[in-house]
C-alpha cells in the first residue's frame, strides 16, 4: 500500500492496529527450545526462525479480534540489537521471516469486505545516536537492512515506532528513502514517537518539536505516539497533534502505566477504560489510526474494533479534522515558528568564526565547550535561533563542524542554522542534528549547481533553506532583479527538488550602507522593497537578512543605531527573520531623533549631506 492509498483508506475508515506483541509472545514461547537455545531466551525476534508458530498465534489472536493491521514481530530485529545475541548477521533473514509469517497469516483472514494489512515494525534499537552511542550512518545501514527484509517479505507499510531520539527516527527515514530510491516497492510509512511520563521523549523532546522535525518528510503519511503510558496520560499531546498535524494522527497506548509486581511489569487498564479514552480521541479529537501497545490483549483490541466500526471518519477524523500547522524549525528539545508575532525571529549571529572574534578564538583553541557557552549566552540575550559557522581558512571545516554539532545538538536548546558554503559540511552537520535545521544557504551563482548539491540534503534530512538572491551575474542589486532571482529559485526548488514554498527563506542581501559608494546608494531601499515583492508573490515563504552587514565600517554605537533602524523598516516590509547580535538591537524609541534621521537617510537614499 502506498502513502496515497493509506490516505484514501483513512477517509472512510478508522484503521485498527493490533495489541501487545512482546508480552503475548511470552505466553506462546516459554522454554529455551522454542527460542533456539539458552542464550537466545528473550530474543523474541528469533522466534520467527526457531518457532514461527508463536508469532503466528499472536497475529491470529488479534486478527480474530477484528483488527485491520497486524505488526510484524520485528521490533528489535535490527543488527544493532540482534548482535547482542550473536545474531547480527541474520537481520535480513529474520525481518523477512517476520514479514512472511504475518503476511501469510493476515491473508488467511482477508475477505472482500475486510482487507487485512501487515505493518513492518521498526523499533528504536538499544542505542541513542544523540548521546553518541552510535553514528548516524551505521544506524541508517542497520535500518536499511531491516526495511529491505520487511519489504521483500511482503509488508504493506512500515512503522518506525517507539521513537526515543529523533536522530534515530531520521536515520530510519533516511534508510527507507534509500530503499525506495534503490527501486524497492514503495510502501506507506508511519512514524510513532514515545512520550515518557515526564511529558517529553526520552531525549527531552517536546511533541511540538517532534512534529516540526518529522512533518517535512514526504514519505511519512501518518504521525503519532505509542507506548510509555496509558491513554489518559496522552490526552494533551493527542490534542496538540490533532490541532496541529497536517498528517493523520496515530495513537497506540499501553494498558495503563506499568506497575512493578515482583520484578515484572503489570498493566491494569481494563478494556472498558481503553474504550472510553480511545472513543473520545477518535470522535472528539479526530484520531485516525488506533491500536494497543504493551499489555493490551485481544479483549482490549476488540473494543477498538467496535469503536472503529461505529464511526464515520468523513464526519470527524481524517476527512473532517481541521488543523493549523505553523511552519517551524526545531532543536532536539523545542520548536520555533519561522514567523513570530511580533516579528522578527531573532537569529543570533555570534556563533560565527567570521563574525565574532570570540567565537573564532574559541575555535582556534578548539575550546568546543566554550563555543557551546557562547551559544547558550545568545539564548539568554534573546536569540530564537542560532547561526552556526565554523569555516576558517586553514582549518578542517568538516571536522570542526562534527565536533561542534555533536555538542550543540544536545547542549543548546535553540534550533540551528547551518552556515557553510561546503555541501559536505552541511551534510555532516545535518546527520548529527536531531531537530529541524535551516541550511544557510543556496544561490544561483553557478546556475543550478549549488541547488543540485544542497536541496537533496534538505529533503533527506527535512531541513528548511535560505536562498540568496545571487545569480550568474552576481549579487542582485535592484528590487526587480532580486525578485527575478527569487522567482527562479522558487520555481526550481519546488518544481525540480520537491521543496515546499514554506521551506524557503529568501535573503534579499544586505549591503554596507555607510560606505558612501555611489553604486550602493539605493541598496537599503531595494533590499527592503524586494522583501515586500517576494512576500506578496509567495505568501507562504519566509524572508531573512543578515542585518549587521548594513553597518560595516561605522563606529560601534553608530552600528547599533543603523542596524536597529534598518531592521525596523525591513520588518515593516515583511521581514520574518533577522541575523543580528540580539543584545545590541534597540527599539526605535530608544534611539534619538537625529540617529533615526541619519539612518533613514542612509537606508532610503534621502541623504541631505555627504558621509565619508
Ligand atoms: N545572510 C545570510 N547569512 C549570513 C549573512 C547574510 N551569515 C553571516 C552574516 N551575513 C551575518 N552574520 C554576521 C555576524 C557578525 C557580524 C556581521 C554579520 C559583525 N561582526 C563584528 C564585525 O565584524 O565587526 C564583530 C563582532 C565581534 O567580534 O564580536 O558585524 O547576510 N544568509
XYZ file of C-alpha atoms and ligand atoms in Angstrom:
644
model
C 0.000 0.000 0.000
C 1.379 3.418 -0.913
C 1.055 6.521 1.246
C -1.651 7.806 -1.098
C -3.610 4.570 -0.747
C -3.339 4.731 3.038
C -4.645 8.304 2.997
C -7.605 7.330 0.856
C -8.463 4.424 3.185
C -8.392 6.811 6.153
C -11.016 8.968 4.501
C -13.654 6.299 5.017
C -12.288 4.150 7.823
C -10.609 4.348 11.217
C -7.763 1.830 10.973
C -7.218 -0.536 13.897
C -3.783 -1.929 14.677
C -3.167 -4.933 16.906
C -2.120 -5.089 20.565
C 0.963 -6.108 22.517
C 3.306 -8.470 20.707
C 6.105 -8.875 23.246
C 4.019 -9.821 26.269
C 1.739 -12.045 24.172
C 4.717 -13.883 22.695
C 5.994 -14.725 26.123
C 2.746 -16.648 26.680
C 3.337 -18.658 23.488
C 7.020 -19.451 23.922
C 8.410 -20.087 27.340
C 11.078 -22.782 27.163
C 14.638 -22.433 25.824
C 13.986 -24.879 22.940
C 11.341 -22.539 21.492
C 13.887 -19.722 21.465
C 16.557 -21.919 19.879
C 18.722 -22.311 22.966
C 19.501 -20.869 26.428
C 21.491 -17.951 25.012
C 18.589 -16.776 22.892
C 15.864 -16.750 25.550
C 14.294 -13.302 25.420
C 15.174 -12.689 21.787
C 11.562 -12.548 20.609
C 12.606 -11.828 17.034
C 14.463 -15.122 16.687
C 11.167 -16.911 17.289
C 10.376 -16.023 13.651
C 13.029 -18.653 12.785
C 13.028 -21.042 15.773
C 9.298 -21.150 16.488
C 7.229 -19.398 13.795
C 4.011 -20.770 15.274
C 4.465 -18.410 18.243
C 4.241 -15.097 16.333
C 1.623 -16.672 14.088
C -0.592 -17.427 17.104
C -0.244 -13.851 18.329
C -1.239 -12.493 14.898
C -4.217 -14.895 14.797
C -5.441 -13.759 18.192
C -5.609 -10.146 17.007
C -6.976 -10.970 13.560
C -9.760 -12.924 15.309
C -10.444 -9.793 17.335
C -11.067 -7.989 14.044
C -8.028 -5.730 13.526
C -7.168 -4.237 10.143
C -3.396 -4.260 10.629
C -1.018 -6.660 12.361
C 2.556 -5.678 13.122
C 5.432 -7.977 12.266
C 7.440 -9.497 15.109
C 10.493 -7.420 14.215
C 10.582 -4.624 16.797
C 14.162 -5.450 17.826
C 15.289 -7.069 14.580
C 17.987 -4.628 13.506
C 21.545 -5.986 13.510
C 22.238 -3.432 16.273
C 20.008 -5.329 18.722
C 20.437 -8.824 17.275
C 24.210 -8.638 17.658
C 23.636 -8.645 21.420
C 22.539 -12.281 20.870
C 25.270 -13.050 18.353
C 22.694 -12.834 15.548
C 23.893 -9.582 13.958
C 24.445 -11.166 10.555
C 20.934 -12.633 10.370
C 18.924 -9.418 10.432
C 17.695 -9.544 6.837
C 16.566 -13.164 7.140
C 14.786 -12.553 10.468
C 12.921 -9.495 9.186
C 11.933 -11.258 6.024
C 10.655 -14.238 8.001
C 8.721 -11.919 10.347
C 7.046 -10.297 7.345
C 6.274 -13.606 5.642
C 4.668 -15.079 8.772
C 2.497 -12.001 9.292
C 1.524 -11.731 5.613
C 0.653 -15.423 5.338
C -1.457 -15.269 8.491
C -3.173 -11.991 7.572
C -4.061 -13.162 4.072
C -5.909 -16.110 5.622
C -8.260 -13.611 7.252
C -8.673 -11.223 4.331
C -12.121 -11.174 2.776
C -13.647 -8.996 0.067
C -15.154 -6.686 2.635
C -12.406 -6.799 5.224
C -8.876 -6.414 3.909
C -6.111 -7.137 6.408
C -2.725 -5.435 6.232
C 0.742 -6.014 7.627
C 2.895 -3.242 9.081
C 6.631 -3.871 9.352
C 7.684 -2.881 12.854
C 10.942 -0.925 13.178
C 11.805 -0.257 16.829
C 14.256 2.219 18.342
C 17.116 -0.267 18.802
C 19.072 -0.067 22.061
C 21.251 2.891 21.030
C 20.727 6.656 21.132
C 22.713 8.453 18.404
C 22.209 11.861 20.052
C 24.112 10.521 23.066
C 26.916 9.233 20.844
C 26.069 5.524 21.326
C 26.193 5.056 17.551
C 26.868 7.188 14.460
C 24.132 8.096 12.000
C 25.474 6.093 9.043
C 25.785 2.676 10.727
C 22.366 3.179 12.278
C 20.918 4.052 8.875
C 22.533 0.953 7.343
C 21.019 -1.265 10.044
C 17.564 0.203 9.449
C 18.027 -0.189 5.714
C 18.737 -3.902 6.049
C 15.638 -4.218 8.241
C 13.471 -2.312 5.757
C 14.762 -4.462 2.883
C 13.843 -7.644 4.772
C 10.389 -6.372 5.684
C 9.571 -5.063 2.194
C 10.900 -8.205 0.495
C 8.856 -10.278 2.937
C 5.711 -8.513 1.710
C 4.653 -5.868 4.256
C 2.043 -3.312 3.192
C 3.526 -0.493 5.235
C 6.358 0.315 7.613
C 6.013 1.718 11.104
C 9.000 3.437 12.692
C 7.808 3.182 16.250
C 8.519 3.803 19.884
C 10.935 6.548 18.780
C 13.019 7.910 21.653
C 15.595 10.044 19.854
C 14.626 11.995 16.721
C 18.055 11.277 15.289
C 17.132 7.555 15.384
C 13.932 8.387 13.572
C 15.808 10.414 10.966
C 18.248 7.532 10.421
C 15.312 5.166 9.866
C 13.627 7.597 7.457
C 16.851 8.175 5.508
C 17.185 4.373 5.281
C 13.645 3.968 3.962
C 14.138 6.799 1.436
C 17.245 4.990 0.174
C 15.348 1.681 -0.113
C 12.726 3.355 -2.296
C 15.368 5.204 -4.317
C 17.061 1.853 -4.963
C 13.897 0.507 -6.515
C 12.246 -1.382 -3.648
C 8.456 -1.341 -3.598
C 7.230 1.950 -2.119
C 5.013 1.438 0.904
C 3.302 3.842 3.292
C 5.302 4.897 6.368
C 4.016 5.707 9.849
C 6.177 7.390 12.494
C 5.189 6.967 16.131
C 7.134 8.581 18.954
C 7.123 7.711 22.643
C 6.382 10.419 25.204
C 7.573 9.327 28.643
C 5.662 10.037 31.851
C 7.672 13.254 32.328
C 5.984 14.619 29.216
C 8.787 14.504 26.643
C 10.600 11.863 24.615
C 13.493 10.118 26.366
C 15.915 12.702 24.921
C 13.776 15.559 26.283
C 11.937 16.346 23.044
C 8.547 18.039 23.250
C 5.738 16.843 20.982
C 5.782 20.145 19.064
C 9.494 19.699 18.258
C 8.918 16.111 17.136
C 6.073 17.151 14.835
C 8.193 20.000 13.406
C 11.060 17.600 12.699
C 9.050 14.776 11.116
C 6.411 16.824 9.275
C 8.640 17.735 6.279
C 9.230 14.077 5.319
C 7.078 13.303 2.276
C 7.380 9.547 2.811
C 5.692 9.787 6.231
C 1.917 9.578 5.825
C 0.755 9.225 9.432
C 2.327 10.571 12.633
C 1.529 9.808 16.245
C 2.540 8.271 19.543
C 2.730 4.900 21.273
C 3.925 3.208 24.462
C 5.185 4.521 27.843
C 1.787 5.448 29.294
C -1.881 4.667 29.154
C -4.316 6.673 27.049
C -5.249 9.110 29.810
C -1.719 10.489 30.166
C -1.576 11.067 26.390
C -4.500 13.476 26.292
C -2.686 16.815 25.940
C -0.262 15.533 23.324
C -3.042 13.935 21.293
C -4.977 17.197 21.436
C -1.859 19.045 20.252
C -1.356 16.675 17.337
C -4.981 16.775 16.276
C -4.955 20.581 16.289
C -1.576 20.980 14.566
C -0.574 17.982 12.468
C -1.147 18.023 8.713
C -0.723 14.249 8.819
C -3.430 11.904 10.170
C -2.867 11.037 13.825
C -1.888 7.619 15.229
C -2.386 6.614 18.882
C -1.348 3.329 20.475
C -1.225 3.496 24.295
C -0.161 0.896 26.814
C -2.775 -0.747 29.009
C -2.081 1.932 31.604
C 1.121 2.815 33.422
C 3.068 -0.328 34.248
C 3.178 -1.414 37.850
C 6.136 -3.378 39.135
C 4.846 -6.636 40.621
C 7.637 -8.952 41.779
C 10.038 -7.577 39.143
C 7.513 -7.921 36.310
C 5.685 -5.074 34.561
C 1.940 -5.436 35.038
C -0.666 -3.455 33.161
C -4.049 -2.862 34.737
C -6.124 -0.717 32.364
C -9.404 -2.507 31.653
C -10.878 -2.871 28.159
C -13.728 -0.577 29.296
C -11.297 2.167 30.237
C -9.340 1.830 26.989
C -12.580 2.036 25.036
C -13.672 5.147 26.934
C -10.494 7.111 26.157
C -9.981 5.940 22.614
C -13.608 6.598 21.684
C -13.122 10.156 22.878
C -9.869 10.606 20.951
C -11.426 9.319 17.742
C -14.771 11.097 17.923
C -13.842 14.343 19.679
C -10.197 14.892 18.676
C -10.058 13.253 15.248
C -7.511 10.448 15.694
C -7.391 8.233 12.565
C -5.348 5.160 13.459
C -5.636 3.321 16.783
C -4.116 0.277 18.390
C -2.663 -1.034 21.622
C 0.885 -1.240 22.919
C 2.324 -3.030 25.974
C -0.184 -5.028 27.991
C -3.079 -4.768 25.531
C -4.821 -8.082 24.851
C -7.233 -9.224 22.126
C -10.018 -8.308 24.547
C -8.771 -4.708 24.663
C -8.325 -4.609 20.911
C -11.819 -5.921 20.148
C -13.102 -2.736 21.835
C -11.051 -0.638 19.409
C -12.611 -2.594 16.550
C -16.022 -1.736 17.981
C -15.151 1.991 18.095
C -13.919 1.951 14.501
C -16.964 0.151 13.166
C -19.309 2.715 14.719
C -17.517 5.797 13.423
C -17.577 7.575 10.076
C -14.225 9.333 9.685
C -15.551 11.599 6.947
C -17.547 13.468 9.538
C -14.970 13.771 12.297
C -11.496 12.383 11.821
C -9.064 12.210 8.896
C -11.508 13.748 6.447
C -13.085 16.309 8.711
C -10.460 17.280 11.306
C -9.305 20.858 10.968
C -5.761 21.752 11.967
C -3.464 24.722 11.838
C 0.159 23.873 11.101
C 2.709 26.638 11.610
C 5.923 26.207 9.572
C 8.684 25.889 12.156
C 12.179 24.678 12.886
C 13.324 22.857 15.985
C 16.148 21.764 18.208
C 16.080 18.351 19.849
C 14.016 19.994 22.614
C 11.603 22.585 21.260
C 10.400 24.351 18.156
C 10.322 27.949 16.916
C 7.963 29.230 14.227
C 9.528 30.800 11.129
C 7.245 33.764 11.642
C 6.606 35.264 15.074
C 4.095 37.879 16.146
C 5.543 40.374 16.701
C 8.337 39.756 14.190
C 11.199 39.197 13.729
C 12.542 35.771 14.624
C 15.964 36.668 16.024
C 18.870 34.583 14.722
C 21.943 35.042 16.917
C 24.964 35.939 14.760
C 27.787 35.306 17.223
C 28.487 31.577 16.734
C 30.277 32.506 13.530
C 34.036 32.173 13.151
C 33.998 35.022 10.623
C 31.578 37.242 12.532
C 32.828 37.044 16.102
C 36.351 37.433 17.373
C 35.475 35.496 20.497
C 33.992 32.535 18.619
C 36.986 32.486 16.255
C 39.402 32.365 19.191
C 37.453 29.551 20.844
C 37.548 27.629 17.558
C 41.296 28.151 17.133
C 41.803 26.938 20.706
C 39.465 24.004 19.953
C 37.526 25.021 23.039
C 34.316 23.365 21.877
C 32.662 23.676 25.255
C 33.382 27.404 25.236
C 31.651 27.582 21.854
C 28.596 25.908 23.404
C 28.685 28.531 26.182
C 28.569 31.317 23.592
C 25.525 29.615 22.096
C 23.819 29.490 25.485
C 24.705 33.146 26.131
C 22.884 34.176 22.971
C 19.796 32.358 24.139
C 19.849 34.493 27.299
C 20.321 37.598 25.150
C 17.055 36.848 23.357
C 18.000 34.820 20.272
C 15.399 32.325 18.998
C 17.683 30.502 16.535
C 21.498 30.413 16.198
C 23.518 30.854 13.016
C 26.472 28.449 13.217
C 29.536 28.879 11.024
C 32.900 27.212 11.688
C 34.541 27.991 8.332
C 38.050 29.256 8.910
C 40.919 29.370 6.440
C 43.493 26.674 7.121
C 41.232 24.542 9.295
C 39.291 21.367 8.509
C 35.716 22.660 8.444
C 34.154 19.179 8.269
C 35.973 18.031 11.374
C 35.211 21.242 13.270
C 31.525 21.071 12.328
C 31.306 17.460 13.523
C 32.884 18.326 16.881
C 30.687 21.384 17.341
C 27.451 19.769 16.174
C 27.841 16.729 18.424
C 27.750 19.155 21.350
C 25.269 21.755 20.095
C 22.705 19.039 19.291
C 22.010 18.218 22.929
C 23.555 21.156 24.823
C 21.925 24.125 23.095
C 18.155 24.319 23.230
C 17.740 26.655 20.228
C 17.233 25.492 16.632
C 20.325 25.920 14.451
C 21.084 27.492 11.102
C 23.951 25.651 9.422
C 26.033 28.338 7.733
C 28.504 26.880 5.240
C 29.378 27.025 1.558
C 30.513 23.379 1.592
C 27.831 20.769 0.989
C 29.964 18.141 2.758
C 29.990 20.257 5.886
C 26.241 20.741 5.607
C 25.587 17.004 5.337
C 27.853 16.091 8.252
C 26.030 18.697 10.338
C 22.547 17.507 9.330
C 23.496 13.912 10.209
C 24.239 14.958 13.761
C 21.261 17.202 14.309
C 18.133 15.688 15.804
C 15.907 18.722 15.218
C 14.837 20.524 12.052
C 17.656 22.820 10.930
C 17.864 25.689 8.434
C 20.594 25.406 5.804
C 22.354 28.726 5.124
C 22.407 28.898 2.078
C 21.814 28.316 -1.644
C 22.130 30.782 -4.541
C 22.384 30.728 -8.346
C 25.940 31.958 -8.696
C 26.786 28.852 -10.728
C 23.295 28.313 -12.077
C 21.637 25.268 -10.562
C 24.911 23.676 -9.320
C 24.594 24.536 -5.669
C 20.885 23.745 -5.500
C 21.638 20.354 -7.040
C 24.046 19.564 -4.205
C 22.202 21.116 -1.278
C 18.465 20.691 -1.879
C 18.546 16.868 -1.930
C 20.205 17.107 1.511
C 17.403 19.379 2.721
C 14.882 16.790 1.522
C 16.786 13.879 3.031
C 17.060 15.457 6.482
C 13.910 17.586 6.437
C 15.631 20.996 6.612
C 14.474 24.466 5.572
C 16.834 26.542 3.418
C 17.904 30.138 2.866
C 18.094 31.323 -0.743
C 20.326 34.297 -1.505
C 19.323 36.496 -4.448
C 22.589 35.948 -6.316
C 22.761 34.611 -9.883
C 25.351 34.041 -12.625
C 25.751 37.827 -12.987
C 26.417 38.352 -9.272
C 24.535 39.807 -6.314
C 21.196 41.259 -7.371
C 21.082 44.966 -6.570
C 17.681 46.195 -7.730
C 14.327 45.073 -6.362
C 13.252 43.686 -9.737
C 16.430 41.677 -10.171
C 16.228 40.357 -6.599
C 12.652 39.313 -7.218
C 13.539 37.622 -10.531
C 16.286 35.557 -8.890
C 13.953 34.624 -6.030
C 11.302 33.548 -8.544
C 13.817 31.405 -10.453
C 14.945 29.721 -7.244
C 11.325 29.276 -6.159
C 10.356 27.542 -9.396
C 13.360 25.206 -9.497
C 13.400 24.375 -5.760
C 9.723 23.468 -5.823
C 9.417 22.079 -9.345
C 12.627 20.053 -9.559
C 13.589 19.322 -5.966
C 10.223 18.934 -4.229
C 10.701 21.722 -1.675
C 7.569 23.497 -0.474
C 7.050 27.262 -0.533
C 7.207 27.428 3.287
C 10.586 25.624 3.346
C 12.235 28.542 1.502
C 13.634 31.626 3.238
C 14.707 34.408 0.848
C 17.613 36.679 1.687
C 17.451 39.837 -0.459
C 21.052 40.738 0.581
C 22.250 43.398 2.983
C 24.902 45.695 1.552
C 27.050 48.084 3.531
C 25.116 51.346 3.735
C 27.646 53.675 5.271
C 30.336 53.409 2.627
C 29.301 56.447 0.610
C 29.784 54.349 -2.539
C 27.555 55.674 -5.369
C 26.716 52.168 -6.577
C 25.113 51.282 -3.260
C 23.134 54.466 -2.642
C 19.837 52.676 -3.167
C 20.936 49.347 -1.672
C 18.911 49.554 1.552
C 15.740 50.654 -0.172
C 15.986 47.992 -2.894
C 16.609 45.238 -0.336
C 13.567 46.281 1.671
C 11.269 46.670 -1.348
C 12.305 43.245 -2.658
C 11.095 41.721 0.620
C 7.696 43.274 0.016
C 7.530 41.872 -3.536
C 8.589 38.363 -2.504
C 6.123 38.199 0.390
C 3.332 39.367 -1.925
C 4.123 36.790 -4.610
C 4.948 33.858 -2.303
C 2.872 34.372 0.837
C 3.841 31.081 2.483
C 7.570 31.712 2.033
C 9.826 33.499 4.523
C 12.425 36.261 4.347
C 15.683 36.898 6.199
C 18.500 39.453 6.313
C 21.979 39.455 7.853
C 21.285 42.864 9.330
C 24.722 43.696 10.785
C 26.296 43.765 7.301
C 24.491 47.091 6.814
C 26.760 48.957 9.177
C 30.233 47.556 8.488
C 32.878 50.246 8.793
C 30.994 52.534 11.195
C 31.824 53.016 14.880
C 30.137 50.707 17.405
C 27.376 52.994 18.602
C 26.522 54.140 15.068
C 26.375 50.474 14.041
C 23.830 49.619 16.703
C 21.657 52.559 15.703
C 21.786 51.891 11.963
C 21.240 48.136 12.405
C 18.223 48.744 14.627
C 16.598 51.273 12.284
C 17.304 49.113 9.216
C 15.756 46.140 10.980
C 12.700 48.222 11.892
C 11.941 49.144 8.271
C 12.727 45.676 6.941
C 10.253 44.196 9.424
C 7.682 46.773 8.375
C 8.092 45.497 4.790
C 7.523 41.884 5.854
C 10.879 40.551 7.072
C 10.401 37.335 9.077
C 13.904 36.533 10.376
C 16.967 38.649 11.153
C 20.532 37.527 11.826
C 21.654 40.019 14.483
C 23.537 40.425 17.707
C 20.437 40.008 19.871
C 21.837 42.071 22.706
C 22.592 45.089 20.505
C 19.221 45.644 18.878
C 17.266 48.626 20.203
C 13.618 49.517 19.765
C 13.181 52.772 17.831
C 12.011 54.776 20.837
C 15.380 54.289 22.474
C 17.172 55.930 19.560
C 17.352 59.712 19.478
C 15.702 61.591 16.634
C 18.994 62.503 14.949
C 20.161 58.883 14.958
C 16.910 57.758 13.402
C 17.019 60.522 10.817
C 20.586 59.810 9.659
C 19.801 56.089 9.497
C 16.700 56.685 7.414
C 18.657 58.861 5.024
C 21.195 56.085 4.540
C 18.602 53.364 4.166
C 16.257 55.207 1.805
C 18.846 57.307 -0.008
C 17.328 60.522 1.223
C 20.653 61.914 2.298
C 20.829 65.609 2.701
C 24.571 65.587 3.412
C 27.586 63.538 2.414
C 29.026 60.761 4.566
C 32.604 59.609 4.356
N 22.906 36.414 5.004
C 22.945 35.123 5.381
N 23.867 34.649 6.218
C 24.825 35.481 6.718
C 24.832 36.817 6.355
C 23.840 37.302 5.483
N 25.749 34.990 7.590
C 26.851 35.804 8.002
C 26.492 37.285 8.052
N 25.797 37.652 6.878
C 25.634 37.600 9.233
N 26.375 37.487 10.460
C 27.189 38.490 10.931
C 27.914 38.235 12.078
C 28.728 39.233 12.634
C 28.800 40.464 12.043
C 28.085 40.727 10.889
C 27.257 39.719 10.331
C 29.665 41.538 12.626
N 30.641 41.203 13.499
C 31.556 42.169 14.064
C 32.436 42.764 12.960
O 32.810 42.029 12.035
O 32.778 43.905 13.061
C 32.486 41.534 15.066
C 31.816 41.280 16.369
C 32.723 40.556 17.344
O 33.908 40.315 17.120
O 32.180 40.221 18.426
O 29.490 42.677 12.310
O 23.770 38.481 5.115
N 22.002 34.306 4.904
